[in-house]
XYZ file of C-alpha atoms in Angstrom:
761
model
C 9.159 -21.724 -58.512
C 5.897 -21.324 -56.571
C 6.383 -24.772 -55.051
C 9.973 -23.953 -54.080
C 8.895 -20.636 -52.526
C 6.139 -22.391 -50.578
C 8.555 -25.033 -49.296
C 11.077 -22.378 -48.266
C 8.352 -20.391 -46.490
C 7.223 -23.473 -44.596
C 10.819 -24.245 -43.615
C 11.329 -20.670 -42.343
C 8.107 -20.791 -40.331
C 9.074 -24.198 -38.965
C 12.547 -23.019 -38.010
C 11.102 -19.927 -36.325
C 8.584 -21.989 -34.371
C 11.010 -24.607 -33.218
C 13.735 -22.067 -32.482
C 11.410 -19.801 -30.536
C 12.703 -18.751 -27.098
C 10.384 -17.605 -24.303
C 11.429 -15.372 -21.418
C 9.435 -14.955 -18.192
C 9.660 -11.745 -16.157
C 8.534 -11.856 -12.506
C 7.846 -8.618 -10.639
C 8.282 -7.831 -6.963
C 5.307 -7.659 -4.640
C 5.951 -9.260 -1.239
C 3.491 -11.996 -0.318
C 1.411 -11.118 -3.399
C 4.418 -12.203 -5.491
C 3.688 -15.852 -4.725
C 1.111 -15.555 -7.503
C 4.123 -16.176 -9.776
C 4.076 -19.828 -8.677
C 0.559 -20.128 -10.101
C 1.721 -18.469 -13.333
C 4.595 -20.945 -13.769
C 2.288 -23.807 -12.817
C -0.159 -22.890 -15.579
C 2.593 -22.411 -18.178
C 4.002 -25.858 -17.456
C 0.559 -27.446 -17.425
C -0.097 -26.121 -20.964
C 3.429 -27.144 -22.041
C 4.617 -23.604 -22.765
C 8.443 -23.448 -22.930
C 10.295 -21.339 -20.349
C 13.808 -20.545 -21.556
C 14.863 -17.533 -19.449
C 13.762 -15.923 -16.179
C 14.404 -12.508 -14.670
C 12.966 -11.457 -11.333
C 12.873 -8.817 -8.651
C 12.280 -9.291 -4.906
C 9.548 -11.942 -4.494
C 9.920 -12.598 -8.226
C 13.646 -13.171 -7.688
C 12.856 -15.769 -5.009
C 10.298 -17.641 -7.126
C 12.529 -17.417 -10.161
C 15.553 -18.568 -8.133
C 13.679 -21.651 -6.982
C 12.581 -22.466 -10.528
C 16.060 -22.116 -12.056
C 17.444 -24.344 -9.272
C 15.346 -27.200 -10.640
C 12.247 -27.035 -8.452
C 8.885 -27.589 -10.093
C 5.936 -25.236 -9.394
C 4.285 -28.059 -7.443
C 7.383 -28.445 -5.253
C 7.548 -24.682 -4.784
C 3.883 -24.553 -3.800
C 4.354 -27.298 -1.204
C 7.430 -25.490 0.086
C 5.793 -22.093 0.657
C 2.663 -23.644 2.176
C 4.653 -25.735 4.664
C 4.737 -25.133 8.397
C 8.446 -24.268 8.279
C 7.824 -21.495 5.735
C 5.041 -20.098 7.911
C 7.561 -19.918 10.749
C 10.076 -18.210 8.447
C 7.528 -15.618 7.283
C 7.024 -14.572 10.911
C 10.774 -14.186 11.452
C 10.832 -17.093 13.880
C 12.508 -20.494 14.062
C 10.868 -23.870 14.565
C 10.147 -24.865 18.164
C 12.293 -27.986 17.902
C 15.357 -25.777 17.373
C 14.668 -23.227 20.112
C 16.923 -23.503 23.145
C 15.188 -22.834 26.433
C 18.484 -22.056 28.145
C 19.167 -19.239 25.645
C 15.850 -17.487 26.271
C 16.060 -14.238 28.263
C 15.334 -14.405 31.979
C 11.655 -13.974 32.682
C 11.272 -10.455 33.983
C 8.744 -7.646 33.653
C 10.390 -6.012 30.624
C 8.016 -4.707 27.955
C 10.484 -3.398 25.392
C 14.217 -3.008 25.021
C 16.848 -1.126 23.061
C 20.248 -2.296 21.908
C 22.890 0.410 22.078
C 26.376 0.798 20.659
C 29.267 2.008 22.747
C 30.494 4.453 20.112
C 27.169 5.967 19.039
C 24.555 5.191 21.624
C 21.478 6.938 20.251
C 22.249 6.936 16.529
C 22.455 3.129 16.320
C 19.789 2.212 18.840
C 16.920 1.567 16.421
C 16.599 -1.794 14.682
C 16.872 -1.819 10.871
C 14.475 -4.704 10.333
C 11.191 -6.112 11.610
C 11.625 -9.673 10.353
C 14.396 -11.826 11.752
C 15.880 -13.390 8.564
C 18.116 -15.980 10.266
C 16.063 -19.070 9.447
C 15.204 -17.612 6.021
C 18.877 -17.121 5.138
C 19.808 -20.635 6.231
C 16.872 -22.167 4.374
C 17.713 -20.248 1.197
C 21.300 -21.471 1.351
C 20.063 -25.049 1.753
C 17.740 -24.705 -1.253
C 19.536 -22.304 -3.597
C 23.145 -22.796 -2.514
C 23.564 -26.339 -3.829
C 23.626 -25.593 -7.562
C 26.703 -26.772 -9.465
C 29.982 -24.781 -9.328
C 29.452 -23.848 -12.980
C 26.148 -22.209 -12.095
C 27.914 -20.247 -9.357
C 30.306 -18.826 -11.940
C 27.604 -18.054 -14.494
C 23.822 -17.970 -14.055
C 23.486 -19.123 -17.686
C 24.515 -22.552 -16.365
C 21.513 -22.859 -14.060
C 18.596 -25.092 -15.004
C 17.354 -22.066 -16.942
C 19.453 -18.896 -17.539
C 18.553 -16.347 -14.894
C 19.044 -12.751 -13.770
C 17.840 -10.855 -10.706
C 18.267 -7.274 -9.556
C 18.959 -5.461 -6.287
C 19.387 -1.769 -5.437
C 22.360 0.355 -4.420
C 20.839 3.253 -2.479
C 24.126 5.187 -2.549
C 24.298 5.469 -6.338
C 20.495 5.184 -6.667
C 21.020 2.497 -9.303
C 19.729 -0.981 -9.999
C 22.332 -3.771 -9.763
C 21.933 -6.928 -11.867
C 23.358 -10.308 -10.795
C 24.483 -12.813 -13.432
C 26.876 -14.864 -11.277
C 27.855 -15.538 -7.671
C 26.157 -17.278 -4.743
C 22.540 -17.612 -5.853
C 21.141 -17.502 -2.315
C 23.078 -14.272 -1.730
C 21.859 -12.631 -4.960
C 18.228 -13.580 -4.330
C 18.432 -12.468 -0.689
C 19.820 -9.083 -1.790
C 16.983 -8.673 -4.272
C 14.291 -9.264 -1.626
C 15.675 -7.005 1.122
C 12.587 -4.861 1.659
C 13.615 -1.723 3.621
C 12.846 -1.861 7.364
C 11.357 -5.350 6.970
C 14.436 -7.485 6.216
C 17.963 -6.373 7.100
C 20.206 -5.527 4.118
C 23.293 -7.567 3.233
C 26.637 -6.493 1.853
C 28.020 -7.835 -1.453
C 31.466 -6.738 -2.627
C 31.428 -3.821 -0.215
C 28.014 -2.535 -1.332
C 24.966 -2.613 0.959
C 22.177 -4.125 -1.120
C 18.460 -3.393 -0.833
C 15.286 -4.623 -2.502
C 15.481 -4.625 -6.295
C 11.991 -3.187 -6.480
C 13.187 0.207 -5.295
C 14.494 1.091 -8.771
C 13.481 -1.806 -11.027
C 10.416 -3.734 -9.936
C 9.757 -5.370 -13.319
C 13.083 -6.355 -14.996
C 11.727 -6.703 -18.523
C 14.549 -4.550 -19.961
C 17.063 -6.916 -18.361
C 15.300 -9.833 -20.026
C 15.364 -8.121 -23.416
C 18.978 -6.936 -23.225
C 20.457 -10.085 -21.700
C 18.644 -12.838 -23.578
C 16.784 -11.246 -26.535
C 13.905 -13.763 -26.389
C 11.385 -14.180 -29.174
C 8.454 -13.841 -26.764
C 8.182 -12.378 -23.249
C 5.600 -13.382 -20.653
C 5.445 -10.892 -17.801
C 3.831 -11.620 -14.443
C 3.171 -8.358 -12.639
C 1.548 -8.014 -9.217
C 2.935 -4.591 -8.361
C 2.418 -0.928 -9.227
C 4.090 2.438 -8.842
C 3.517 4.340 -5.644
C 0.849 7.045 -5.879
C 2.012 10.604 -5.105
C 2.782 11.289 -1.424
C -0.032 12.527 0.786
C 0.484 15.428 3.164
C -0.734 13.643 6.305
C 0.422 10.112 5.356
C 3.976 9.524 6.592
C 4.322 6.057 5.060
C 3.354 7.302 1.590
C 6.066 9.941 1.886
C 8.681 7.384 2.996
C 7.776 4.965 0.185
C 8.118 7.709 -2.413
C 11.469 8.810 -1.002
C 12.869 5.304 -1.190
C 11.578 4.138 -4.554
C 11.625 5.237 -8.170
C 8.843 4.604 -10.644
C 9.355 1.348 -12.540
C 8.373 0.670 -16.136
C 5.762 -2.094 -16.081
C 5.506 -2.405 -19.867
C 7.345 -4.766 -22.208
C 10.255 -3.470 -24.335
C 8.979 -5.348 -27.400
C 5.689 -6.120 -29.121
C 6.077 -9.912 -28.918
C 4.803 -10.601 -25.459
C 2.003 -10.479 -22.927
C 1.614 -9.299 -19.338
C -0.398 -11.296 -16.798
C -1.776 -9.226 -13.919
C -3.314 -11.353 -11.140
C -6.016 -9.392 -9.316
C -5.051 -9.362 -5.649
C -5.991 -5.850 -4.590
C -7.407 -7.070 -1.263
C -4.152 -8.806 -0.275
C -1.430 -6.938 1.590
C 2.304 -7.032 0.942
C 3.006 -8.960 4.151
C -0.111 -11.158 4.360
C 1.748 -14.460 4.141
C -1.290 -16.328 5.439
C -2.943 -15.774 2.033
C -0.262 -17.422 -0.119
C -2.633 -20.102 -1.413
C -5.029 -17.397 -2.574
C -2.191 -15.680 -4.446
C -1.061 -18.902 -6.134
C -4.593 -19.745 -7.253
C -5.150 -16.248 -8.651
C -1.844 -16.396 -10.532
C -2.856 -19.714 -12.060
C -6.368 -18.558 -13.024
C -5.104 -15.279 -14.514
C -2.628 -17.183 -16.682
C -5.189 -19.720 -17.861
C -7.475 -16.819 -18.832
C -4.795 -15.579 -21.270
C -3.549 -18.979 -22.363
C -5.239 -18.848 -25.792
C -3.231 -15.746 -26.678
C -0.020 -17.306 -25.371
C -0.514 -20.575 -27.257
C -1.322 -18.698 -30.435
C 1.980 -16.820 -30.249
C 4.140 -19.645 -28.904
C 3.847 -22.779 -31.005
C 6.620 -24.824 -29.434
C 5.577 -27.266 -26.692
C 7.587 -28.922 -23.909
C 5.937 -32.077 -22.565
C 5.704 -32.833 -18.859
C 7.862 -35.911 -19.354
C 10.566 -33.932 -21.135
C 10.565 -31.290 -18.402
C 10.729 -33.863 -15.621
C 13.645 -35.599 -17.362
C 15.652 -32.390 -17.867
C 14.890 -31.246 -14.309
C 16.052 -34.569 -12.844
C 19.229 -34.427 -14.938
C 20.021 -30.933 -13.650
C 19.366 -31.808 -9.996
C 21.603 -34.860 -10.330
C 24.486 -32.493 -11.076
C 23.901 -30.441 -7.922
C 25.866 -31.148 -4.757
C 24.342 -32.074 -1.428
C 25.532 -29.965 1.477
C 28.664 -31.537 2.950
C 30.612 -28.972 4.968
C 34.215 -29.813 5.804
C 35.466 -26.295 6.578
C 34.029 -23.249 8.315
C 35.244 -19.693 7.914
C 33.815 -16.805 9.937
C 34.415 -13.152 9.215
C 33.190 -9.919 10.738
C 34.469 -10.920 14.183
C 37.838 -11.304 15.936
C 40.044 -14.381 15.566
C 39.374 -15.702 19.066
C 35.647 -15.278 18.562
C 35.799 -17.005 15.180
C 37.785 -19.875 16.665
C 35.201 -20.325 19.406
C 32.337 -20.448 16.908
C 34.065 -22.696 14.391
C 35.568 -25.239 16.761
C 32.982 -25.431 19.540
C 29.623 -24.762 17.932
C 29.747 -25.701 14.252
C 32.472 -28.329 14.222
C 32.817 -30.556 17.249
C 35.004 -33.306 15.792
C 38.144 -33.267 13.698
C 37.535 -34.025 10.010
C 33.776 -34.008 10.550
C 31.611 -33.369 7.491
C 28.271 -31.695 8.275
C 25.025 -32.427 6.485
C 22.381 -29.731 6.185
C 20.301 -31.171 9.042
C 23.319 -31.301 11.343
C 24.279 -27.780 10.361
C 20.769 -26.426 10.887
C 20.601 -27.564 14.506
C 23.991 -26.093 15.415
C 23.557 -22.955 13.328
C 20.263 -22.024 14.959
C 21.692 -22.819 18.384
C 24.543 -20.422 17.638
C 22.199 -17.661 16.511
C 20.064 -17.801 19.659
C 22.976 -16.533 21.701
C 22.232 -12.957 22.755
C 25.751 -12.081 21.614
C 25.010 -12.637 17.906
C 22.863 -10.165 15.950
C 22.939 -11.769 12.507
C 24.586 -14.501 10.476
C 24.572 -14.777 6.706
C 25.790 -18.085 5.198
C 27.238 -18.883 1.766
C 29.043 -21.932 0.374
C 32.341 -22.242 -1.454
C 32.944 -25.471 -3.376
C 36.126 -27.405 -2.609
C 37.944 -29.935 -4.799
C 36.900 -32.953 -2.716
C 33.123 -32.540 -3.374
C 32.653 -30.850 0.004
C 32.053 -27.193 0.755
C 33.384 -24.452 2.948
C 30.735 -22.640 4.944
C 31.332 -18.907 4.987
C 29.629 -17.024 7.807
C 29.262 -13.266 7.764
C 28.680 -12.652 11.471
C 27.616 -9.413 13.079
C 27.858 -9.166 16.845
C 24.911 -7.850 18.790
C 25.239 -4.340 20.155
C 26.751 -4.841 23.614
C 24.520 -2.549 25.669
C 20.888 -3.434 26.259
C 18.379 -1.314 28.167
C 14.919 -2.690 28.964
C 11.848 -1.011 30.435
C 8.643 -2.467 31.761
C 6.635 -3.248 34.856
C 3.048 -3.797 35.875
C 0.621 -0.881 35.893
C -2.725 -1.547 37.504
C -5.915 0.093 38.723
C -5.062 -1.484 42.104
C -2.246 -0.012 44.254
C 0.319 -2.651 43.200
C 2.001 -0.671 40.434
C 5.613 -1.614 39.795
C 8.147 -0.147 37.385
C 11.030 -2.110 35.897
C 14.415 -1.141 34.466
C 17.367 -3.298 33.457
C 20.778 -2.734 31.909
C 23.116 -5.403 30.569
C 26.437 -5.598 28.767
C 27.250 -8.600 26.567
C 30.415 -9.561 24.747
C 32.506 -12.582 23.942
C 36.146 -13.312 23.307
C 37.158 -16.890 24.011
C 33.716 -17.417 25.557
C 30.583 -15.234 25.830
C 29.547 -13.409 28.968
C 26.772 -11.035 30.062
C 26.878 -8.664 33.022
C 23.505 -7.323 34.118
C 21.609 -5.318 36.719
C 17.898 -4.656 37.130
C 15.553 -2.874 39.499
C 11.852 -3.052 40.355
C 10.366 -0.057 42.110
C 6.930 0.423 43.638
C 5.159 0.513 46.987
C 4.187 -3.149 46.866
C 7.402 -4.604 45.454
C 10.962 -3.378 45.144
C 14.061 -5.288 44.116
C 17.629 -5.013 42.884
C 19.477 -7.816 41.139
C 22.995 -7.881 39.713
C 24.858 -10.777 38.222
C 27.112 -12.249 35.567
C 26.467 -15.073 33.118
C 29.721 -16.669 32.052
C 29.234 -19.241 29.285
C 31.544 -22.234 29.270
C 33.197 -23.756 26.175
C 31.342 -27.045 26.575
C 29.635 -29.113 23.894
C 26.219 -28.513 25.460
C 25.313 -24.926 26.322
C 26.197 -24.164 29.929
C 27.046 -21.172 32.055
C 27.982 -20.137 35.587
C 25.976 -17.310 37.157
C 26.979 -15.505 40.352
C 24.329 -13.044 41.538
C 23.243 -10.706 44.311
C 19.533 -10.054 44.995
C 17.549 -7.817 47.350
C 13.748 -8.200 47.434
C 11.117 -6.315 49.404
C 7.362 -7.023 49.579
C 5.079 -4.579 51.351
C 1.639 -6.073 51.969
C -1.107 -3.679 53.005
C -4.826 -4.105 53.447
C -6.524 -2.118 50.715
C -8.924 -2.399 47.841
C -7.994 1.041 46.597
C -7.865 2.369 43.067
C -5.304 4.888 41.809
C -7.031 7.732 43.629
C -7.556 6.271 47.120
C -5.261 6.125 50.103
C -4.117 2.770 51.392
C -4.039 1.512 54.961
C -0.749 0.901 56.790
C 1.352 -2.151 55.964
C 0.745 -5.242 58.063
C 3.516 -7.423 56.568
C 6.894 -6.363 55.183
C 9.239 -9.046 53.900
C 12.857 -8.249 53.081
C 15.229 -10.710 51.473
C 18.927 -10.313 50.664
C 21.115 -13.114 49.358
C 24.137 -13.941 47.250
C 24.162 -17.028 45.092
C 26.059 -19.010 42.499
C 24.447 -21.376 39.987
C 25.564 -23.738 37.263
C 23.111 -24.140 34.387
C 23.310 -26.862 31.740
C 21.121 -27.460 28.671
C 20.054 -31.107 28.854
C 18.040 -30.733 25.634
C 16.772 -27.852 23.529
C 13.714 -27.479 25.790
C 15.166 -28.399 29.170
C 17.914 -27.361 31.538
C 19.434 -28.472 34.815
C 20.434 -25.906 37.453
C 22.524 -26.476 40.560
C 22.928 -23.531 42.923
C 24.109 -22.435 46.311
C 22.860 -19.316 48.082
C 23.326 -17.670 51.445
C 21.659 -14.603 52.870
C 19.185 -13.144 55.328
C 15.381 -12.888 55.355
C 13.802 -10.225 57.578
C 10.046 -10.249 58.211
C 8.160 -7.474 60.003
C 4.576 -8.262 60.961
C 1.776 -7.898 63.477
C 0.193 -10.926 65.085
C -3.268 -9.340 65.196
C -5.291 -7.650 62.463
C -6.569 -4.679 64.491
C -3.166 -3.159 65.269
C -2.726 0.592 65.722
C -0.019 3.097 64.871
C 1.281 2.820 68.434
C 1.955 -0.911 68.113
C 5.419 -2.183 67.245
C 5.932 -5.012 64.786
C 7.437 -8.404 65.489
C 10.701 -8.978 63.637
C 11.936 -12.405 62.536
C 15.338 -12.705 60.920
C 16.573 -15.896 59.309
C 20.249 -16.171 58.386
C 20.651 -19.110 56.001
C 22.663 -21.054 53.477
C 20.975 -23.360 51.000
C 22.096 -25.678 48.180
C 19.487 -26.630 45.590
C 18.898 -28.394 42.301
C 16.218 -27.808 39.675
C 15.249 -29.507 36.421
C 12.899 -27.618 34.108
C 11.289 -28.001 30.700
C 9.513 -25.110 29.033
C 7.813 -24.767 25.653
C 5.094 -22.254 26.611
C 4.429 -19.676 23.905
C 4.478 -16.694 26.283
C 6.285 -15.837 29.493
C 2.904 -15.142 31.103
C -0.714 -15.944 30.177
C 0.348 -18.641 27.720
C -2.130 -20.455 25.479
C -0.021 -23.319 24.117
C 2.921 -25.500 25.084
C 3.876 -27.089 28.372
C 6.075 -26.514 31.401
C 7.549 -28.881 33.969
C 9.645 -27.949 37.002
C 11.063 -30.158 39.735
C 13.198 -28.552 42.417
C 14.747 -29.723 45.664
C 16.542 -27.658 48.339
C 18.213 -28.121 51.684
C 18.064 -25.165 54.085
C 20.142 -24.543 57.185
C 19.866 -21.354 59.210
C 19.382 -19.478 62.441
C 16.023 -17.916 63.335
C 16.201 -14.779 65.489
C 12.795 -13.613 66.751
C 12.218 -10.212 68.376
C 8.660 -9.828 69.733
C 6.627 -6.684 69.137
C 3.742 -5.204 71.101
C 1.190 -7.594 69.575
C 3.160 -10.760 70.424
C 2.081 -13.319 73.027
C 5.538 -13.341 74.638
C 8.149 -10.648 75.147
C 11.484 -12.507 75.100
C 13.789 -12.639 72.080
C 14.877 -16.073 70.882
C 17.494 -17.693 68.650
C 16.944 -21.157 67.148
C 18.744 -23.339 64.575
C 16.508 -24.585 61.769
C 17.166 -27.321 59.182
C 14.868 -28.736 56.514
C 14.568 -29.950 52.950
C 11.774 -29.729 50.426
C 10.717 -31.048 47.032
C 8.384 -29.120 44.735
C 6.945 -30.246 41.397
C 4.969 -28.059 38.974
C 3.324 -29.045 35.682
C 1.377 -26.925 33.181
C 0.161 -28.234 29.831
C -2.163 -26.741 27.223
C -2.971 -30.153 25.862
C -6.054 -29.513 23.735
C -6.620 -27.163 20.816
C -9.853 -27.113 18.868
C -10.522 -24.065 16.696
C -10.211 -20.997 18.905
C -10.508 -23.048 22.103
C -7.534 -24.215 24.179
C -7.715 -26.279 27.350
C -4.870 -26.394 29.839
C -4.184 -28.158 33.097
C -2.045 -27.085 36.065
C -0.828 -29.402 38.807
C 1.547 -28.658 41.685
C 2.788 -30.523 44.714
C 4.987 -29.498 47.635
C 6.459 -31.657 50.382
C 8.646 -29.984 53.013
C 9.900 -31.125 56.397
C 10.311 -27.506 57.482
C 9.736 -27.000 61.232
C 7.445 -24.258 62.426
C 9.034 -20.952 63.411
C 8.686 -19.167 66.760
C 5.043 -18.155 66.268
C 2.089 -18.699 63.957
C 2.663 -15.618 61.801
C 6.372 -16.221 61.243
C 5.636 -19.859 60.420
C 3.097 -18.762 57.850
C 5.477 -16.203 56.347
C 8.250 -18.777 55.923
C 5.922 -21.454 54.502
C 5.518 -22.214 50.798
C 2.618 -20.652 48.872
C 0.430 -21.795 45.987
C 0.311 -19.164 43.223
C -1.754 -20.483 40.292
C -2.400 -17.044 38.748
C -0.138 -13.998 38.376
C -2.484 -11.900 40.523
C -2.181 -14.381 43.404
C 1.349 -13.004 43.932
C -0.085 -9.551 44.634
C -1.689 -10.332 48.007
C -0.941 -12.386 51.100
C -3.403 -15.273 51.417
C -3.096 -17.155 54.741
C -5.147 -20.102 53.523
C -3.001 -20.740 50.421
C 0.192 -21.451 52.402
C 1.407 -24.772 53.710
C 4.585 -26.835 53.889
C 2.779 -29.818 52.425
C 0.114 -29.325 49.789
C -1.405 -30.297 46.464
C -2.884 -27.814 44.010
C -4.307 -27.827 40.524
C -6.856 -26.488 38.110
C -8.024 -25.931 34.560
C -7.396 -23.040 32.146
C -9.979 -22.413 29.426
C -8.640 -20.060 26.768
C -10.488 -18.709 23.741
C -7.872 -17.239 21.375
C -9.009 -14.783 18.725
C -6.445 -14.069 15.988
C -3.664 -15.216 18.367
C -3.490 -11.843 20.109
C -6.791 -11.596 22.005
C -7.536 -14.182 24.702
C -10.565 -14.760 26.876
C -9.430 -16.795 29.881
C -11.578 -18.660 32.408
C -9.555 -20.382 35.139
C -10.421 -22.324 38.301
C -8.078 -23.891 40.874
C -8.227 -25.923 44.085
C -5.675 -25.696 46.886
C -5.521 -28.777 49.096
C -3.234 -28.540 52.156
C -2.031 -31.973 53.158
C -1.443 -30.453 56.586
C -2.913 -27.007 57.187
C -1.063 -24.517 59.415
C -3.388 -23.538 62.270
C -3.064 -21.028 65.120
C -3.182 -22.051 68.781
C -2.259 -19.581 71.532
C -0.137 -17.652 69.043
C 1.806 -20.741 67.926
C 1.606 -22.729 64.686
C 0.201 -26.258 64.938
C -0.747 -28.987 62.474
C -4.298 -29.279 61.289
C -5.911 -32.585 60.372
C -4.852 -34.336 57.169
C -6.779 -33.089 54.106
C -9.349 -31.414 56.343
C -9.841 -28.128 54.470
C -9.491 -26.963 50.903
C -9.788 -23.594 49.186
C -10.634 -22.358 45.702
C -9.446 -19.621 43.392
C -10.947 -18.500 40.072
C -10.176 -15.865 37.471
C -11.828 -14.428 34.359
C -9.807 -12.201 32.015
C -9.863 -10.537 28.646
C -6.281 -10.022 27.450
C -4.961 -8.172 24.431
C -1.394 -9.272 23.707
C -0.080 -6.083 22.164
C 3.338 -5.933 20.449
C 4.708 -4.380 23.654
C 2.906 -6.304 26.355
C -0.424 -7.631 27.690
C -3.349 -5.289 28.368
C -6.067 -6.959 30.408
C -9.239 -6.697 32.443
C -9.476 -9.331 35.183
C -11.966 -10.432 37.823
C -10.489 -12.646 40.562
C -12.317 -14.723 43.160
C -10.392 -16.086 46.149
C -11.954 -18.400 48.731
C -9.978 -17.487 51.846
C -11.081 -16.991 55.440
C -8.574 -14.152 55.833
C -10.189 -11.965 53.150
C -12.865 -9.365 53.694
C -13.687 -9.118 49.981
C -13.166 -12.334 48.006
C -13.998 -10.652 44.680
C -11.606 -8.117 43.107
C -11.377 -6.389 39.714
C -8.492 -4.684 38.009
C -7.359 -3.194 34.725
C -3.654 -3.610 34.098
C -0.857 -3.448 31.581
C 2.382 -5.391 31.812
C 3.712 -8.498 33.526
C 3.470 -9.679 37.139
C 6.990 -11.072 37.382
C 9.595 -10.721 40.137
C 13.250 -11.500 40.694
C 14.016 -14.948 42.047
C 13.874 -15.856 45.733
C 16.600 -17.322 47.850
C 14.698 -20.133 49.624
C 11.007 -19.170 49.649
């Protein structure tokens, strides 16, 4: 009997050991949650079985990847990749950015999107991170599980549950079926950081609000024999009187239970107290700490869990599961959230360009991200529905951008060149998108008004027609004043008014071709001597013109001004025909008005490239060439005013430099940039201007100088803080020009030195 009892006991123990099921619970925690990858990595390395997974927020993402058949090593490579770094910043990869879709370069510092029905209530954004690339990537990774897994999460590689939050009922919602990418995305919707999504009519938020450690879900759903919890989170401390964020966090979240609901289990708590929730640049540190913390408790785990799963067995079962998953092959597209005409435009022109075409993920990604970059689309959320022919239907939940946009900005300086900026635009699309806009610059030095319409065409490549009307005014005055000093009278005033029409076509994602036609009038008021008095009258030169032009441009610079990486190339050609009407003032050599026909053409090429990066140091080069057959105007000053100018730095636009103007010239220089943390730059720049033919003065008229006889230099030293709103800088400029009294200037400024476009200048 003793032998029989012993045998039975051994059989029971053996059956318990070999029938033992292990559940893994993964908490939320933002970037710190990537420690879960290290935990899973250690468990697999020591051959510990993993039979069930539940997760919240970051834990839902890591768990979702694991139950989709990805190994911890694959997950680690994925989250440390360049594309994931781009995703974590709410951006998209440069190769998929469309230059033609970028906003016009103006002096705006910040903007608000407004709704027609509730202008102020809906003006504020609900998220900091742009989840577009994240949502697409998650669909590509998590959306390809088998149809059976879609119907029941028990059919995934490992049975799985994740939780989200319904802030209306203040309850936790558990997902056990449905689109996995949708369930995981709902679970990781951190308030104000990632925009919420709607599932079955319920707006879902981060699961960590009410259940940040779903151990109860593990126990109730799967009843495992042993639970391994990985917890990197904690309950919020009580709110502090003078700490607004602590009050908000307590209002939004409930205290979670971070203990296990049974005695058979262990909790691993990686120590990452120095790492912040959104510090995605420290993912490797989190993974390593998760691994080390698990290894430190491995003896206890192995003592309680006797069953082992070899690496070979895991690899075989993982490969078998992945073989049953479907590659993305999209044969149908269905859009909802928008009108029928809008859906037809998106489905037929942007995502499906050929009848019976089946899209792969790579094909879809390029077109999807191109679609999103339209200013008319606020968000897109994709899911897949499996069809009977082994293809899928792509379902797009599209939300249009708020139609009204108001932007504010300008350039505010310690020098008297302050300029405010305001713009308003209205965007919508029916059969095709369009944007109507108007902006204004206002200040003593520069004032402008621009109105126009961008009408996008239903072509395969992105293209649009843009009629516009522009008025510009520059008021140059001799002064080195600060905010508190008076300035001397103006010695040059340039007014420009023109109407134009352009056709713009994307020739690649980084380049565009523009063809335009403009006609208008330039009016220059000026004195032909420097020591004029208040009794003198100005000369006036008017030029009534029409001008067709063509421009090809490529742009990958990382900022619209004071860039530190990327390149830019522009080549433009124009023909100009017009009538010059000159009215002499009291400082003119002659006293008779004149009227003369003028015709010319010019070609201008510009190239900027930050070609070297070594640590914090970046080296860039600028090269520019201009060749024009423009004839001289009636006198020296009017010829100089109508000539082309070399502007290598933004501040060079803020003064009139006689010696940096010519109809034929070469210019270039070097930009040395020391970037600290990507938002503080120290810039040292030096440029040379070489007129091929310098414009000289002889008896009040303009005449040619000798070829390559003179050259002039310009240098700049700046410290720039690229704030979330705009650049704050301190700059010293040196300009080698015979027309300047003081070649060295200093200024403190905030904002951008950007103007509306010119007609022909």
